[in-house]
Backbone as a chain_set.jsonl record, in Angstrom:
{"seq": "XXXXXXXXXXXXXXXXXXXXXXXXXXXXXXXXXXXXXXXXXXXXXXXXXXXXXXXXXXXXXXXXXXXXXXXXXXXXXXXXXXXXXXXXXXXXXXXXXXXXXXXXXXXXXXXXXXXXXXXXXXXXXXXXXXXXXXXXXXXXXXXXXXXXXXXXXXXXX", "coords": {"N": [[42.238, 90.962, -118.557], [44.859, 88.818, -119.217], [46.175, 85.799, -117.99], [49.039, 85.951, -117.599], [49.541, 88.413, -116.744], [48.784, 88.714, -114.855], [49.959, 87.257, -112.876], [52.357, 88.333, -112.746], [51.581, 90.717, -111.231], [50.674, 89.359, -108.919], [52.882, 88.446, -107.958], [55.106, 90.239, -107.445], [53.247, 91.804, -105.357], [52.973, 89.846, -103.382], [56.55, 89.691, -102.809], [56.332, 92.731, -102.0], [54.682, 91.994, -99.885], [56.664, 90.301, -98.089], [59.062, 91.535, -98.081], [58.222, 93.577, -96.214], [57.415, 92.271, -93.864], [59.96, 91.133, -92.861], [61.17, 93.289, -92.804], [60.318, 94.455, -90.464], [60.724, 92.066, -88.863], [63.711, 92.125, -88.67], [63.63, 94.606, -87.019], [62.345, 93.689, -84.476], [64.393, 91.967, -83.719], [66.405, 93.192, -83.44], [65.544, 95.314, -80.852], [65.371, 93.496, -79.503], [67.624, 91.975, -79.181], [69.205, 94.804, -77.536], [67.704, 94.691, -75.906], [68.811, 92.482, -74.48], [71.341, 93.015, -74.244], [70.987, 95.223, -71.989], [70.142, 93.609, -70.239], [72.249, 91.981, -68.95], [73.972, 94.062, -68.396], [73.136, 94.802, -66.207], [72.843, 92.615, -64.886], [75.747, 92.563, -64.258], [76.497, 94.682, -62.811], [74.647, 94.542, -60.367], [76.191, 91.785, -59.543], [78.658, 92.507, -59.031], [78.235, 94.959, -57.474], [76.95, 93.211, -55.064], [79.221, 91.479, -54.365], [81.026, 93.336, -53.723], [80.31, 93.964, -51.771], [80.045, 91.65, -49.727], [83.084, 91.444, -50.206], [83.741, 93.343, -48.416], [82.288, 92.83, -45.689], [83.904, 90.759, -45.046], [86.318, 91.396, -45.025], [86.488, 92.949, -42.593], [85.259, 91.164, -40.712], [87.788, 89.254, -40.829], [89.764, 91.126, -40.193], [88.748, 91.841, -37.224], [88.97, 89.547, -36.038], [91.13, 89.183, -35.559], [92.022, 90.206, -33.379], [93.751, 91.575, -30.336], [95.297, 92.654, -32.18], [94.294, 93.887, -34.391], [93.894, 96.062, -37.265], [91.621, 97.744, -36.356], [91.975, 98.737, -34.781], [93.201, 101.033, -33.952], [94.278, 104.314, -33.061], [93.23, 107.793, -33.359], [95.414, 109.506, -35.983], [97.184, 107.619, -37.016], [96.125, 106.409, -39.254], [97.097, 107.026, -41.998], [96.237, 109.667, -44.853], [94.731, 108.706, -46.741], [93.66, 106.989, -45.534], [93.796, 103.158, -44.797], [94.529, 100.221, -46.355], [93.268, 97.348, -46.714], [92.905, 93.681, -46.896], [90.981, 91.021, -47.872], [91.707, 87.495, -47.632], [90.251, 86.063, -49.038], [88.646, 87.592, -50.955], [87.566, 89.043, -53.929], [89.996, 89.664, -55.922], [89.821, 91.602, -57.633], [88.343, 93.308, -56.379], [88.517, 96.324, -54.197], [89.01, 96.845, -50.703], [88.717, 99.939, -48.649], [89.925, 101.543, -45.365], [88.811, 104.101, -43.408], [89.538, 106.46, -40.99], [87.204, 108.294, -38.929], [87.803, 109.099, -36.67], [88.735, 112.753, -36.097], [89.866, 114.595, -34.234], [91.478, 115.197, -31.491], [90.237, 114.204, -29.49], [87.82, 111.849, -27.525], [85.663, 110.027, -28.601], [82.242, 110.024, -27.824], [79.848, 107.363, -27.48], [76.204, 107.531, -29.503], [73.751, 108.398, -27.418], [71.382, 106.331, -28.114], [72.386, 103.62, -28.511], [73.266, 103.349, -26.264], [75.283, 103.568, -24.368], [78.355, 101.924, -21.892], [79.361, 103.449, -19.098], [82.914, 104.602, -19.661], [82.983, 103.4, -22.359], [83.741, 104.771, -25.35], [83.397, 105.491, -28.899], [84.472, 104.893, -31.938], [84.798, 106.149, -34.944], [84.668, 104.476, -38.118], [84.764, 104.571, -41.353], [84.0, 102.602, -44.397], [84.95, 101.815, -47.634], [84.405, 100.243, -50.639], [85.363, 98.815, -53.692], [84.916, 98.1, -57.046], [86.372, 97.149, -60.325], [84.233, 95.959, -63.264], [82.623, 94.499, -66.146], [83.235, 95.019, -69.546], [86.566, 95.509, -70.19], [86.679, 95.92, -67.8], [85.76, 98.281, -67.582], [83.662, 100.278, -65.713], [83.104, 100.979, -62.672], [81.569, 99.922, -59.387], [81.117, 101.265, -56.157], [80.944, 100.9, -52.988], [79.881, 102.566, -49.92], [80.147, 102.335, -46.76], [79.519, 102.479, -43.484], [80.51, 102.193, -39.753], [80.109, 101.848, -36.249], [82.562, 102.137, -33.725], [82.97, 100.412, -30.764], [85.25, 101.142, -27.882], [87.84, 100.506, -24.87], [87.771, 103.615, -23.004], [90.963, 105.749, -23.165], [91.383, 107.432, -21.372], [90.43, 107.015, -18.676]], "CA": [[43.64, 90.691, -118.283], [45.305, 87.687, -119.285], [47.14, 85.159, -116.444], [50.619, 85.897, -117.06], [49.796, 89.82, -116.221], [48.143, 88.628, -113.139], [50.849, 86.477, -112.123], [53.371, 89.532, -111.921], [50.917, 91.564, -110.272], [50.821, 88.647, -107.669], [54.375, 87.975, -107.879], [54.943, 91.883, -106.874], [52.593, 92.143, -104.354], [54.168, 89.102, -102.792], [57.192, 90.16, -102.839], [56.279, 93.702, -101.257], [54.823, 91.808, -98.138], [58.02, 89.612, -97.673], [60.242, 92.525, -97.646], [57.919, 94.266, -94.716], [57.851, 91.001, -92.869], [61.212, 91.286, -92.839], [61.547, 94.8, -91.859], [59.494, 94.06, -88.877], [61.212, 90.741, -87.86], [64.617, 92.79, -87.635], [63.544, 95.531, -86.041], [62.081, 93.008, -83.445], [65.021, 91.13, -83.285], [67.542, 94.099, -82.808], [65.571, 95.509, -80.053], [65.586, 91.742, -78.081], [69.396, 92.359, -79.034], [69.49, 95.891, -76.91], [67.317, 94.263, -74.458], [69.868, 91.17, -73.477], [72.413, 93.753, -73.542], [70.975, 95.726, -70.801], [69.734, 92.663, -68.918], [73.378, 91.723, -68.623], [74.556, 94.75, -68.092], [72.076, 95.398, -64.769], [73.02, 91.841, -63.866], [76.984, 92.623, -63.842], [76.364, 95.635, -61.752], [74.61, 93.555, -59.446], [76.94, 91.353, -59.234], [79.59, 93.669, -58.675], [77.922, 95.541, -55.954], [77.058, 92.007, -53.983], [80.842, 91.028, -54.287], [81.869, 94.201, -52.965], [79.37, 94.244, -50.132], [80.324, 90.741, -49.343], [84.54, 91.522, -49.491], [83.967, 94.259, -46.817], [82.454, 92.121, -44.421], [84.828, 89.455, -45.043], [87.306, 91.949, -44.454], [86.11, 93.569, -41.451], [85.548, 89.863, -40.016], [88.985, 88.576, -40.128], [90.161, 92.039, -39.02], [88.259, 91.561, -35.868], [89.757, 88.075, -35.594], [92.929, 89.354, -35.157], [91.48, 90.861, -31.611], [94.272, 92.734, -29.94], [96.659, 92.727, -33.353], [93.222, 94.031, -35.166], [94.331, 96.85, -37.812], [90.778, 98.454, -36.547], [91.691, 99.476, -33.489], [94.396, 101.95, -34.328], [93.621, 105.652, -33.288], [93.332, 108.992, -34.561], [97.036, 109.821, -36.165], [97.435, 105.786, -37.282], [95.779, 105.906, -40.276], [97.373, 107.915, -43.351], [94.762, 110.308, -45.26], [94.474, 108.232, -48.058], [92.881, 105.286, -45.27], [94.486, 102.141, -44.666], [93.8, 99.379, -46.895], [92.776, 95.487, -46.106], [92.579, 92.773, -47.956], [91.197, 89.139, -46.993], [92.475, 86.481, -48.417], [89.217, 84.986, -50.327], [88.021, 88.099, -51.349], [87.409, 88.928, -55.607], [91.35, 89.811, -56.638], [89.665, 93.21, -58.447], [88.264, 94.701, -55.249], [89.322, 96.848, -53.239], [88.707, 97.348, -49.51], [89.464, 101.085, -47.895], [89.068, 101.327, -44.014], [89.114, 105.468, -43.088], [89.246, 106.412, -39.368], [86.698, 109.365, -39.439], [87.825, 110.052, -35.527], [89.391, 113.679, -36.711], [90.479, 115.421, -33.265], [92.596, 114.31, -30.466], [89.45, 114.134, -28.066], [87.467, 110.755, -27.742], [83.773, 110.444, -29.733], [81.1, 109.679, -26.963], [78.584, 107.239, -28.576], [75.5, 107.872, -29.382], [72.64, 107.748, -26.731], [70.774, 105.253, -28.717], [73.236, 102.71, -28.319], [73.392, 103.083, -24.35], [76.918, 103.055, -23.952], [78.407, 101.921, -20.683], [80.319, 104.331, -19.095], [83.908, 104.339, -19.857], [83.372, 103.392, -23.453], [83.541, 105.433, -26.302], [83.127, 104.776, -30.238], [85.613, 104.877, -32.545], [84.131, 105.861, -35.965], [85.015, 104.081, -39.297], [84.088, 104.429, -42.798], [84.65, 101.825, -45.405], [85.36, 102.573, -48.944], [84.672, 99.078, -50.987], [85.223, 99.175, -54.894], [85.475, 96.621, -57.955], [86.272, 97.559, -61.605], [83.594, 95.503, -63.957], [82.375, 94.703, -67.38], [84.218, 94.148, -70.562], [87.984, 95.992, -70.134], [87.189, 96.622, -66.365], [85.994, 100.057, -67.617], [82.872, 100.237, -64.772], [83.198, 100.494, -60.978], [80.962, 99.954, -58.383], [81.287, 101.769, -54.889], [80.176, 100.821, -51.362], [80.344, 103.146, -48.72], [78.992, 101.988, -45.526], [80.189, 103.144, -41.777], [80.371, 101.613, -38.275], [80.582, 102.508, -35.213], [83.439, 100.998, -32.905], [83.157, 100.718, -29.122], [86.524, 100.856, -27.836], [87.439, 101.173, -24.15], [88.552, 105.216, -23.297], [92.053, 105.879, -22.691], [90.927, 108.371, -20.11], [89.982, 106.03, -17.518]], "C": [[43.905, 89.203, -118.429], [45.912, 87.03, -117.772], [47.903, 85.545, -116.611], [50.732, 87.19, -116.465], [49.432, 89.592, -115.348], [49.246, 88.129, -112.146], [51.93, 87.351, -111.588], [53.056, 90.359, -111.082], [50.656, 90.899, -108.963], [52.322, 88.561, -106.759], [54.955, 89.639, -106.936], [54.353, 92.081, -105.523], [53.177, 90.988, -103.195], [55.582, 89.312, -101.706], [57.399, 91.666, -101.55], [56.024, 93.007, -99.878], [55.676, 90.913, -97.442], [59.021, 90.59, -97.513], [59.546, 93.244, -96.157], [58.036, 93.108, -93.457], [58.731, 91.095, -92.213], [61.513, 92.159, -92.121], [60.999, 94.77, -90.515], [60.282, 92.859, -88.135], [62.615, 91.169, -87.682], [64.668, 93.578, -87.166], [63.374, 94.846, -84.718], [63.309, 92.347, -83.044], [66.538, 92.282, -82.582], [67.291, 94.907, -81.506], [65.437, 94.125, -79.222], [67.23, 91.836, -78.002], [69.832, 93.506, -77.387], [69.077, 94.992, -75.691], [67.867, 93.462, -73.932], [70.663, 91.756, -73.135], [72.276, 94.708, -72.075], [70.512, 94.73, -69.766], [71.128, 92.681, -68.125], [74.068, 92.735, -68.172], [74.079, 95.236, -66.618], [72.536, 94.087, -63.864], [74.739, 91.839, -63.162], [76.954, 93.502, -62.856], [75.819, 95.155, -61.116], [75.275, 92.698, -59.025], [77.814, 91.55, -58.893], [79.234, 94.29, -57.092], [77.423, 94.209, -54.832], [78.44, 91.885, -53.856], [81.318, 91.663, -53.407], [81.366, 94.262, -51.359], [79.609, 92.965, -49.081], [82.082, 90.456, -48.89], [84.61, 92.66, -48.445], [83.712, 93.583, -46.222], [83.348, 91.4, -44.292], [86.042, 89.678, -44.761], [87.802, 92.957, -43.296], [86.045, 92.578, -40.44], [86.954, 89.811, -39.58], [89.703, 89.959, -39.707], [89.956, 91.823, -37.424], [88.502, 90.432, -35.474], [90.153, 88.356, -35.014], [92.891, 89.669, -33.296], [92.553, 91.762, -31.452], [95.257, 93.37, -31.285], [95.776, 93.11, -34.246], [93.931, 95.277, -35.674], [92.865, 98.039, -37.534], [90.622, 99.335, -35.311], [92.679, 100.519, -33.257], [93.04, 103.7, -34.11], [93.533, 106.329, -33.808], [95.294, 108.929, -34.995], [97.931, 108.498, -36.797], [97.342, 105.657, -38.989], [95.92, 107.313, -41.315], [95.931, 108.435, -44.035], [94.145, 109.796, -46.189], [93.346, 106.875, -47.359], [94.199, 104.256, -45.615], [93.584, 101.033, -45.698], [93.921, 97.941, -46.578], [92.202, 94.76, -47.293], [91.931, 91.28, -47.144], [91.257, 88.274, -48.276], [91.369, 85.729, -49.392], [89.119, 86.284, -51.196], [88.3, 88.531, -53.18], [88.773, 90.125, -55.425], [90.769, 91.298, -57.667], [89.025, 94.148, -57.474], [89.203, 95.348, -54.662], [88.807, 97.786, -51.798], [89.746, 98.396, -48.913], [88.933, 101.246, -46.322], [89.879, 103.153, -43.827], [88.966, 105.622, -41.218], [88.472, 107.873, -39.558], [86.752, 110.346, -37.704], [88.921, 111.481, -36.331], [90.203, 114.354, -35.161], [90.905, 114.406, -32.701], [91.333, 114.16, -28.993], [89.173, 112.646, -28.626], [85.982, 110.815, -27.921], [83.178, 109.921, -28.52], [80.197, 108.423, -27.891], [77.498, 107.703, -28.089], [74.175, 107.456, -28.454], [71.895, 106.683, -27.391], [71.555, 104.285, -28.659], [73.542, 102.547, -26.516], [74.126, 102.691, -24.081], [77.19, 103.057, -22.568], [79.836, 102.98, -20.35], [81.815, 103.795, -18.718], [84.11, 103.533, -21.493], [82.921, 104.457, -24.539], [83.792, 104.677, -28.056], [84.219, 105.505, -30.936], [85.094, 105.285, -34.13], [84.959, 105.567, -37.023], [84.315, 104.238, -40.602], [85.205, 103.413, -43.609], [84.476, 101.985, -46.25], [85.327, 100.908, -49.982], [84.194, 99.374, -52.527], [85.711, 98.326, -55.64], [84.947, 97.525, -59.027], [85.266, 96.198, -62.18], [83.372, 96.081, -65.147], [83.352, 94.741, -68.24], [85.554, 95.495, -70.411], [87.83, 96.485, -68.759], [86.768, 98.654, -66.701], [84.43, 100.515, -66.644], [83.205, 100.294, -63.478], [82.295, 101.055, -59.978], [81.249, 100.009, -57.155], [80.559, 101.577, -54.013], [80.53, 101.667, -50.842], [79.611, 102.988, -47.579], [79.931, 102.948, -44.01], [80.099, 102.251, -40.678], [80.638, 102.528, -37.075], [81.416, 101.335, -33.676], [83.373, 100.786, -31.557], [84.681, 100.135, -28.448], [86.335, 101.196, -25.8], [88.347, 103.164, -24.04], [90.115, 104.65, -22.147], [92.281, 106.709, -21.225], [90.796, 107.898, -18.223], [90.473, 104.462, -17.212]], "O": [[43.215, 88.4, -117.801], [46.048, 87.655, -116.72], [48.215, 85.972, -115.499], [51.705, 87.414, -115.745], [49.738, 90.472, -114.542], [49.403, 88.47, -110.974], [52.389, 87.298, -110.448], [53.833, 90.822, -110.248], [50.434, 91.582, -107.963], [52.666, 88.594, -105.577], [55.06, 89.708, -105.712], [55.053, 92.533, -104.617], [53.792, 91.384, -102.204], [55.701, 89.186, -100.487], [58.195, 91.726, -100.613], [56.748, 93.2, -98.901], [55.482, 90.719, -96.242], [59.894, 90.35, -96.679], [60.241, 93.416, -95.156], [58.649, 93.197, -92.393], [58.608, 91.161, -90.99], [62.023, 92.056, -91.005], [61.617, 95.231, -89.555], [60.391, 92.811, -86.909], [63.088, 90.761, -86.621], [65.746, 93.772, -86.605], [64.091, 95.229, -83.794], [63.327, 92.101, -81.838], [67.311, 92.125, -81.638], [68.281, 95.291, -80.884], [65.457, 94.228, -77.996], [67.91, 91.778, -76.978], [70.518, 93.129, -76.437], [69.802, 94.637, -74.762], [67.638, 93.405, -72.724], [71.108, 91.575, -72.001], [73.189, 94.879, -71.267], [70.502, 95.005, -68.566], [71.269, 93.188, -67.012], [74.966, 92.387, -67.405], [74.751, 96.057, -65.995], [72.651, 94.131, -62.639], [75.052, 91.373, -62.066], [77.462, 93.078, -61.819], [76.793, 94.793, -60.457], [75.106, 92.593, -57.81], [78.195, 90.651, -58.143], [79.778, 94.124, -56.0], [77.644, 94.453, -53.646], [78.792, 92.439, -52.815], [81.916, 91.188, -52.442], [81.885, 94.507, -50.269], [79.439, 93.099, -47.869], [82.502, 89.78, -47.951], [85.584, 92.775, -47.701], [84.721, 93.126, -45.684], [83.746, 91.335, -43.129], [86.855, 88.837, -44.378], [88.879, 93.516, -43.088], [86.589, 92.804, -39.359], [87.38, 90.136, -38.472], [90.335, 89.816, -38.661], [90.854, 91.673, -36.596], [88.192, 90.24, -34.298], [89.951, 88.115, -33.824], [93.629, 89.345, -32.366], [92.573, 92.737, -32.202], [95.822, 94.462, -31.235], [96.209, 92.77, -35.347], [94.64, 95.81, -34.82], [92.821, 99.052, -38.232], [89.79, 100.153, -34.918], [92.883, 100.785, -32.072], [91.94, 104.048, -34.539], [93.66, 106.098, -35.011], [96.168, 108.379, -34.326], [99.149, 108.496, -36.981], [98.109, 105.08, -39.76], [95.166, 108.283, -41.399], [94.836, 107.893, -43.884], [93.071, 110.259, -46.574], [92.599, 106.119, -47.982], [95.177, 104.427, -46.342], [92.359, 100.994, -45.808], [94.992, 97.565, -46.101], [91.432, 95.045, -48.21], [92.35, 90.704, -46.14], [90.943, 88.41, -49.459], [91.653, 84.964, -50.313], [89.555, 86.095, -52.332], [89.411, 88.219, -53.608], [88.608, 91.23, -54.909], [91.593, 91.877, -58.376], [89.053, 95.376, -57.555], [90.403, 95.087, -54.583], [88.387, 98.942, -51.765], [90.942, 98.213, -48.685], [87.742, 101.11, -46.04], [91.063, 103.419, -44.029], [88.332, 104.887, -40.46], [89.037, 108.669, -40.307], [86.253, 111.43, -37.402], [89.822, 111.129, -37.092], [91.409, 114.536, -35.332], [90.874, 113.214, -33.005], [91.62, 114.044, -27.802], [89.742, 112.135, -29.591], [85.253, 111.641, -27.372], [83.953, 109.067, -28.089], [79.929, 108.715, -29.056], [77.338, 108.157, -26.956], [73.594, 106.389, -28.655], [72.002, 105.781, -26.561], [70.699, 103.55, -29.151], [73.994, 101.599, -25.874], [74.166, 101.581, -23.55], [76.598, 103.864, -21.852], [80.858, 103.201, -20.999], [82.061, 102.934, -17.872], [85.222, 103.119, -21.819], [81.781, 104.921, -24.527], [84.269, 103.564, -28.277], [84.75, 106.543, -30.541], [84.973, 104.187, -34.673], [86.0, 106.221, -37.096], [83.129, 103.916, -40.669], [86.433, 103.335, -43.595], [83.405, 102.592, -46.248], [86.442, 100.387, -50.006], [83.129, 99.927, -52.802], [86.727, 97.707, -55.325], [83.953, 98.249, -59.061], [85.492, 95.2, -61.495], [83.574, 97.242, -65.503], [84.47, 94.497, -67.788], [85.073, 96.606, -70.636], [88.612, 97.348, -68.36], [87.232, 99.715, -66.282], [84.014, 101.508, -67.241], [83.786, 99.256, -63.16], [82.181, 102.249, -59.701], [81.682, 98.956, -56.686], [79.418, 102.032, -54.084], [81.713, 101.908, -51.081], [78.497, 103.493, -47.443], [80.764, 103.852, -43.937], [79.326, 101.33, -40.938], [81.216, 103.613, -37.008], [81.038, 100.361, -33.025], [84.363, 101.416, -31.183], [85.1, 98.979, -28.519], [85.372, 101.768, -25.288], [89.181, 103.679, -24.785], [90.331, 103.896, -21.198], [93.116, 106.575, -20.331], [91.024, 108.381, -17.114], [90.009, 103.845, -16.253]]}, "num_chains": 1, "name": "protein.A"}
């Protein structure tokens, strides 16, 4: 074989392992693609669910400021079925804090022995409902639901 037939047969072979190179360095690079996208996407939902977990307290706080003018101390028959809603004034402008009263009858809840209530108080139960749209058009939302339990004194006594 002469050189110049060698040279195409180099030139060729070349060639072939620059195109696999290739094929390999964007396959690699499109899954590092996927993979930033789900980093980010695990860190917005984290971020999301801190926010929210952080505007409930913040809105359960200055509730309980308020002391006797507190929107948490409202009984059964107070709070529409939909829950009352609260806002505090720092909190992220896309949440949204729900406060439910989960007393259902017209009696008064006992608490629970584990708490070693003194007599003449009873608990008041609440559920909170805390939710923020996220991610690109707000089309995501992350839900808190936590509970408390209120010690109020009884009307009874």
């Amino acid at each position: 074989m002469n050189k110049s037939k060698q040279s195409g047969v180099v030139l060729v072979a070349a060639l072939v392992m620059i195109i696999a190179v290739t094929g390999i360095a964007v396959s690699l690079m499109s899954s590092s693609t996927l993979d930033l996208k789900m980093v980010n996407a695990a860190q917005e939902s984290e971020t999301a669910e801190m926010t929210i977990k952080g505007d409930a307290e913040l809105s359960l706080r200055s509730a309980m400021d308020l002391a006797a003018n507190s929107p948490l101390i409202k009984g059964d028959g107070q709070f529409t079925d939909a829950g009352m809603s609260i806002k505090h004034q720092n909190a992220d402008p896309k949440s949204t804090i729900t406060l439910f009263n989960e007393q259902t009858g017209p009696e008064e809840t006992p608490c629970p022995r584990r708490f070693a209530p003194t007599p003449g108080i009873v608990c008041n139960p609440l559920r909170i409902r805390a939710s923020i749209k996220y991610g690109v058009g707000d089309k995501h939302e992350a839900v808190v639901q936590s509970g408390i339990l209120q010690e109020i004194g009884s009307a009874n006594q």
